[in-house]
mmCIF file of C-alpha atoms in Angstrom:
data_model
loop_
_atom_site.group_PDB
_atom_site.id
_atom_site.type_symbol
_atom_site.label_atom_id
_atom_site.label_comp_id
_atom_site.label_asym_id
_atom_site.label_seq_id
_atom_site.Cartn_x
_atom_site.Cartn_y
_atom_site.Cartn_z
ATOM 1 C CA UNK A 299 -14.171 48.899 93.722
ATOM 2 C CA UNK A 300 -14.176 48.441 89.910
ATOM 3 C CA UNK A 301 -11.839 51.015 88.425
ATOM 4 C CA UNK A 302 -9.123 51.932 85.837
ATOM 5 C CA UNK A 303 -6.163 53.453 87.328
ATOM 6 C CA UNK A 304 -3.337 55.496 85.559
ATOM 7 C CA UNK A 305 0.034 56.662 86.590
ATOM 8 C CA UNK A 306 1.294 59.290 86.724
ATOM 9 C CA UNK A 307 -1.526 61.707 86.872
ATOM 10 C CA UNK A 308 0.625 64.653 85.888
ATOM 11 C CA UNK A 309 3.966 64.616 84.014
ATOM 12 C CA UNK A 310 6.232 67.364 82.653
ATOM 13 C CA UNK A 311 9.236 66.092 80.485
ATOM 14 C CA UNK A 312 11.583 67.211 77.849
ATOM 15 C CA UNK A 313 11.699 66.431 74.195
ATOM 16 C CA UNK A 314 13.267 62.952 73.396
ATOM 17 C CA UNK A 315 13.128 61.461 77.036
ATOM 18 C CA UNK A 316 11.386 58.163 76.833
ATOM 19 C CA UNK A 317 8.295 57.772 79.208
ATOM 20 C CA UNK A 318 5.711 55.305 80.121
ATOM 21 C CA UNK A 319 2.219 55.827 81.310
ATOM 22 C CA UNK A 320 0.823 52.847 82.978
ATOM 23 C CA UNK A 321 -2.850 51.754 82.984
ATOM 24 C CA UNK A 322 -4.469 49.032 84.958
ATOM 25 C CA UNK A 323 -7.964 47.709 85.267
ATOM 26 C CA UNK A 324 -9.540 45.188 87.793
ATOM 27 C CA UNK A 325 -12.685 44.262 85.830
ATOM 28 C CA UNK A 326 -11.286 41.411 83.851
ATOM 29 C CA UNK A 327 -12.041 43.411 80.681
ATOM 30 C CA UNK A 328 -10.648 42.239 77.242
ATOM 31 C CA UNK A 329 -10.828 45.523 75.504
ATOM 32 C CA UNK A 330 -8.627 48.324 76.308
ATOM 33 C CA UNK A 331 -7.769 51.700 74.725
ATOM 34 C CA UNK A 332 -5.716 54.703 74.907
ATOM 35 C CA UNK A 333 -7.071 58.201 73.875
ATOM 36 C CA UNK A 334 -5.803 61.631 73.740
ATOM 37 C CA UNK A 335 -7.979 64.556 74.315
ATOM 38 C CA UNK A 336 -7.134 68.003 72.839
ATOM 39 C CA UNK A 337 -9.401 71.054 72.810
ATOM 40 C CA UNK A 338 -11.777 71.179 69.816
ATOM 41 C CA UNK A 339 -10.796 67.703 68.800
ATOM 42 C CA UNK A 340 -12.362 65.456 71.286
ATOM 43 C CA UNK A 341 -11.068 62.131 72.175
ATOM 44 C CA UNK A 342 -8.944 60.435 69.611
ATOM 45 C CA UNK A 343 -7.997 56.753 69.871
ATOM 46 C CA UNK A 344 -4.254 56.074 69.791
ATOM 47 C CA UNK A 345 -4.068 52.266 70.024
ATOM 48 C CA UNK A 346 -6.551 49.591 71.269
ATOM 49 C CA UNK A 347 -6.237 45.852 72.412
ATOM 50 C CA UNK A 348 -8.646 43.156 72.042
ATOM 51 C CA UNK A 349 -6.783 40.873 74.349
ATOM 52 C CA UNK A 350 -3.355 39.815 75.536
ATOM 53 C CA UNK A 351 -0.775 40.242 72.910
ATOM 54 C CA UNK A 352 -3.365 41.611 70.419
ATOM 55 C CA UNK A 353 -3.112 45.349 69.779
ATOM 56 C CA UNK A 354 -3.946 47.495 66.710
ATOM 57 C CA UNK A 355 -3.592 51.068 65.798
ATOM 58 C CA UNK A 356 -6.254 53.791 66.395
ATOM 59 C CA UNK A 357 -6.548 56.938 64.398
ATOM 60 C CA UNK A 358 -3.454 58.627 65.774
ATOM 61 C CA UNK A 359 -0.881 56.022 66.606
ATOM 62 C CA UNK A 360 2.266 57.849 65.377
ATOM 63 C CA UNK A 361 4.894 58.313 68.041
ATOM 64 C CA UNK A 362 3.335 56.020 70.451
ATOM 65 C CA UNK A 363 3.766 52.237 71.298
ATOM 66 C CA UNK A 364 1.787 49.810 73.569
ATOM 67 C CA UNK A 365 2.049 46.408 74.831
ATOM 68 C CA UNK A 366 -0.407 43.987 76.460
ATOM 69 C CA UNK A 367 1.516 41.223 78.166
ATOM 70 C CA UNK A 368 -1.237 40.900 80.920
ATOM 71 C CA UNK A 369 -4.962 41.154 80.717
ATOM 72 C CA UNK A 370 -5.145 43.910 83.367
ATOM 73 C CA UNK A 371 -2.241 46.138 82.130
ATOM 74 C CA UNK A 372 -1.821 48.299 79.029
ATOM 75 C CA UNK A 373 1.070 50.744 79.230
ATOM 76 C CA UNK A 374 1.475 53.627 76.749
ATOM 77 C CA UNK A 375 5.051 54.222 75.698
ATOM 78 C CA UNK A 376 6.432 57.322 74.183
ATOM 79 C CA UNK A 377 9.895 56.558 73.123
ATOM 80 C CA UNK A 378 10.972 60.001 71.881
ATOM 81 C CA UNK A 379 8.241 62.502 73.133
ATOM 82 C CA UNK A 380 7.813 65.682 71.141
ATOM 83 C CA UNK A 381 5.915 68.893 72.043
ATOM 84 C CA UNK A 382 3.033 68.010 69.742
ATOM 85 C CA UNK A 383 2.239 65.117 72.188
ATOM 86 C CA UNK A 384 1.409 67.509 74.956
ATOM 87 C CA UNK A 385 -2.070 66.400 75.672
ATOM 88 C CA UNK A 386 -4.524 64.837 78.171
ATOM 89 C CA UNK A 387 -4.438 61.027 78.052
ATOM 90 C CA UNK A 388 -7.025 58.631 79.066
ATOM 91 C CA UNK A 389 -6.969 54.815 79.251
ATOM 92 C CA UNK A 390 -10.218 52.932 79.055
ATOM 93 C CA UNK A 391 -11.439 49.398 79.253
ATOM 94 C CA UNK A 392 -14.542 47.420 78.415
ATOM 95 C CA UNK A 393 -15.822 43.894 77.853
ATOM 96 C CA UNK A 394 -15.623 44.474 74.155
ATOM 97 C CA UNK A 395 -15.692 47.503 71.654
ATOM 98 C CA UNK A 396 -19.426 47.485 71.834
ATOM 99 C CA UNK A 397 -20.075 47.960 75.418
ATOM 100 C CA UNK A 398 -19.502 50.718 77.999
ATOM 101 C CA UNK A 399 -15.995 51.845 78.314
ATOM 102 C CA UNK A 400 -14.719 52.689 81.736
ATOM 103 C CA UNK A 401 -12.116 55.579 81.759
ATOM 104 C CA UNK A 402 -9.234 56.138 84.026
ATOM 105 C CA UNK A 403 -8.823 59.616 85.678
ATOM 106 C CA UNK A 404 -6.420 60.953 82.845
ATOM 107 C CA UNK A 405 -2.719 61.708 82.665
ATOM 108 C CA UNK A 406 -1.834 65.394 81.841
ATOM 109 C CA UNK A 407 1.458 65.223 79.900
ATOM 110 C CA UNK A 408 3.578 68.352 78.980
ATOM 111 C CA UNK A 409 6.586 67.812 76.683
ATOM 112 C CA UNK A 410 8.879 70.896 76.643
ATOM 113 C CA UNK B 156 -12.444 55.479 57.894
ATOM 114 C CA UNK B 157 -15.200 56.390 60.212
ATOM 115 C CA UNK B 158 -15.702 60.116 60.930
ATOM 116 C CA UNK B 159 -18.100 61.490 63.594
ATOM 117 C CA UNK B 160 -19.327 65.107 63.476
ATOM 118 C CA UNK B 161 -21.013 66.602 66.524
ATOM 119 C CA UNK B 162 -23.040 69.768 66.865
ATOM 120 C CA UNK B 163 -23.366 72.230 68.545
ATOM 121 C CA UNK B 164 -19.934 72.714 70.086
ATOM 122 C CA UNK B 165 -21.472 74.882 72.869
ATOM 123 C CA UNK B 166 -24.928 74.905 74.211
ATOM 124 C CA UNK B 167 -26.415 77.179 76.775
ATOM 125 C CA UNK B 168 -29.980 76.572 78.207
ATOM 126 C CA UNK B 169 -32.099 77.667 80.985
ATOM 127 C CA UNK B 170 -32.750 75.246 83.864
ATOM 128 C CA UNK B 171 -35.930 73.200 83.020
ATOM 129 C CA UNK B 172 -35.462 73.475 79.256
ATOM 130 C CA UNK B 173 -34.549 70.646 77.016
ATOM 131 C CA UNK B 174 -31.082 70.273 75.274
ATOM 132 C CA UNK B 175 -30.461 68.288 71.961
ATOM 133 C CA UNK B 176 -27.009 67.404 70.772
ATOM 134 C CA UNK B 177 -26.717 65.850 67.346
ATOM 135 C CA UNK B 178 -24.107 63.680 65.753
ATOM 136 C CA UNK B 179 -23.604 62.329 62.232
ATOM 137 C CA UNK B 180 -21.358 59.366 61.151
ATOM 138 C CA UNK B 181 -19.936 58.327 57.914
ATOM 139 C CA UNK B 182 -19.483 54.511 58.105
ATOM 140 C CA UNK B 183 -22.570 52.490 57.579
ATOM 141 C CA UNK B 184 -20.868 49.526 59.238
ATOM 142 C CA UNK B 185 -21.027 51.272 62.579
ATOM 143 C CA UNK B 186 -23.585 49.807 64.849
ATOM 144 C CA UNK B 187 -22.922 50.934 68.407
ATOM 145 C CA UNK B 188 -23.538 54.444 69.366
ATOM 146 C CA UNK B 189 -22.605 55.494 73.065
ATOM 147 C CA UNK B 190 -22.918 58.878 74.715
ATOM 148 C CA UNK B 191 -20.417 59.959 77.459
ATOM 149 C CA UNK B 192 -20.612 62.881 79.784
ATOM 150 C CA UNK B 193 -17.341 64.273 81.102
ATOM 151 C CA UNK B 194 -17.294 66.562 84.269
ATOM 152 C CA UNK B 195 -14.474 68.866 84.918
ATOM 153 C CA UNK B 196 -11.169 67.092 85.852
ATOM 154 C CA UNK B 197 -12.808 63.529 85.312
ATOM 155 C CA UNK B 198 -12.757 60.932 82.719
ATOM 156 C CA UNK B 199 -15.854 60.363 80.506
ATOM 157 C CA UNK B 200 -18.578 58.318 81.800
ATOM 158 C CA UNK B 201 -21.354 56.463 79.778
ATOM 159 C CA UNK B 202 -24.815 57.993 80.164
ATOM 160 C CA UNK B 203 -26.732 56.117 77.513
ATOM 161 C CA UNK B 204 -25.962 54.034 74.374
ATOM 162 C CA UNK B 205 -27.923 52.695 71.403
ATOM 163 C CA UNK B 206 -27.306 49.978 68.942
ATOM 164 C CA UNK B 207 -28.198 49.835 65.360
ATOM 165 C CA UNK B 208 -31.201 47.464 65.656
ATOM 166 C CA UNK B 209 -33.055 50.069 67.853
ATOM 167 C CA UNK B 210 -34.408 53.404 66.806
ATOM 168 C CA UNK B 211 -34.793 55.025 70.288
ATOM 169 C CA UNK B 212 -33.923 54.450 73.666
ATOM 170 C CA UNK B 213 -34.812 56.417 76.978
ATOM 171 C CA UNK B 214 -33.615 56.511 80.505
ATOM 172 C CA UNK B 215 -35.441 58.937 82.679
ATOM 173 C CA UNK B 216 -34.641 62.488 81.566
ATOM 174 C CA UNK B 217 -32.235 61.193 78.824
ATOM 175 C CA UNK B 218 -33.158 59.875 75.377
ATOM 176 C CA UNK B 219 -31.135 58.846 72.182
ATOM 177 C CA UNK B 220 -32.611 58.612 68.718
ATOM 178 C CA UNK B 221 -30.841 56.849 65.811
ATOM 179 C CA UNK B 222 -31.622 57.282 62.188
ATOM 180 C CA UNK B 223 -29.532 54.666 60.362
ATOM 181 C CA UNK B 224 -30.576 55.827 56.832
ATOM 182 C CA UNK B 225 -29.480 59.365 57.483
ATOM 183 C CA UNK B 226 -26.540 58.226 59.599
ATOM 184 C CA UNK B 227 -27.273 60.506 62.462
ATOM 185 C CA UNK B 228 -28.043 60.153 66.136
ATOM 186 C CA UNK B 229 -29.202 62.627 68.714
ATOM 187 C CA UNK B 230 -29.181 63.000 72.556
ATOM 188 C CA UNK B 231 -32.115 64.644 74.222
ATOM 189 C CA UNK B 232 -31.946 65.834 77.820
ATOM 190 C CA UNK B 233 -35.338 66.987 79.168
ATOM 191 C CA UNK B 234 -35.877 69.180 82.448
ATOM 192 C CA UNK B 235 -32.258 70.175 82.471
ATOM 193 C CA UNK B 236 -30.655 70.651 85.888
ATOM 194 C CA UNK B 237 -27.496 72.727 86.728
ATOM 195 C CA UNK B 238 -25.698 69.358 87.431
ATOM 196 C CA UNK B 239 -26.225 68.467 83.798
ATOM 197 C CA UNK B 240 -23.561 71.125 82.902
ATOM 198 C CA UNK B 241 -20.659 69.263 81.495
ATOM 199 C CA UNK B 242 -19.021 68.048 78.166
ATOM 200 C CA UNK B 243 -21.013 65.465 76.146
ATOM 201 C CA UNK B 244 -19.329 63.208 73.549
ATOM 202 C CA UNK B 245 -20.985 61.088 71.061
ATOM 203 C CA UNK B 246 -19.196 58.024 69.555
ATOM 204 C CA UNK B 247 -19.512 55.305 66.985
ATOM 205 C CA UNK B 248 -18.099 51.825 66.920
ATOM 206 C CA UNK B 249 -17.897 49.092 64.289
ATOM 207 C CA UNK B 250 -18.979 45.600 65.029
ATOM 208 C CA UNK B 251 -16.966 43.577 62.536
ATOM 209 C CA UNK B 252 -13.780 44.056 60.507
ATOM 210 C CA UNK B 253 -12.560 46.832 62.798
ATOM 211 C CA UNK B 254 -12.815 47.698 66.419
ATOM 212 C CA UNK B 255 -12.131 51.411 66.606
ATOM 213 C CA UNK B 256 -14.096 53.821 68.575
ATOM 214 C CA UNK B 257 -14.424 57.299 66.952
ATOM 215 C CA UNK B 258 -15.643 60.136 69.179
ATOM 216 C CA UNK B 259 -17.252 63.495 68.166
ATOM 217 C CA UNK B 260 -15.479 66.777 69.122
ATOM 218 C CA UNK B 261 -17.736 67.246 72.091
ATOM 219 C CA UNK B 262 -20.461 69.704 73.181
ATOM 220 C CA UNK B 263 -19.949 71.815 76.126
ATOM 221 C CA UNK B 264 -23.530 72.179 77.868
ATOM 222 C CA UNK B 265 -24.278 75.038 80.298
ATOM 223 C CA UNK B 266 -27.482 74.927 82.301
ATOM 224 C CA UNK B 267 -28.249 78.288 83.805
ATOM 225 C CA UNK B 268 -30.152 78.247 87.170
#
């Protein structure tokens, strides 16, 4: 089954404790993105990747890192999480930026 | 950079009526405009998209129109059904020079039976 998986689905952590949210897709897509969803703000792109070892900032990259060492995986790293990073996070993948993006199920992160 | 505004934020219609959601964008270089539907507890799913060389596209009860001169595009849902109740997002994406995708803030659609 073609899908995007994210782990964990739910995470409660404390300020400053490094965490990684994993994302994996099995569709051989080149374009992958991370978004955060906050009430009233819609989906905001954090980082995107056009291919292996090619990443670029979206609209809200501060406080986040990503890497793309393999085509299928695109982890999101919060090195020192803060409460304002409490949000619902989605990973997505597509053939390219101008085609349908397939979204993962979301990761709900709470930073205390 | 690109900015996408979406209206209304909430829309309530009677079953069988039509629903229209409107979006405007700021960057004339944007040339791909998808619409996503998000049901409770799930990730968004594409329902229809349109490219800048097309003015209108239809898929059964759903249609999208694009006015490049005015920089706005709209989603039209006819004969609404309760299962159309969800949050809808419009988005805009550039084709060259930048590969960001910018989403609108979303519209929560309620279809009353």
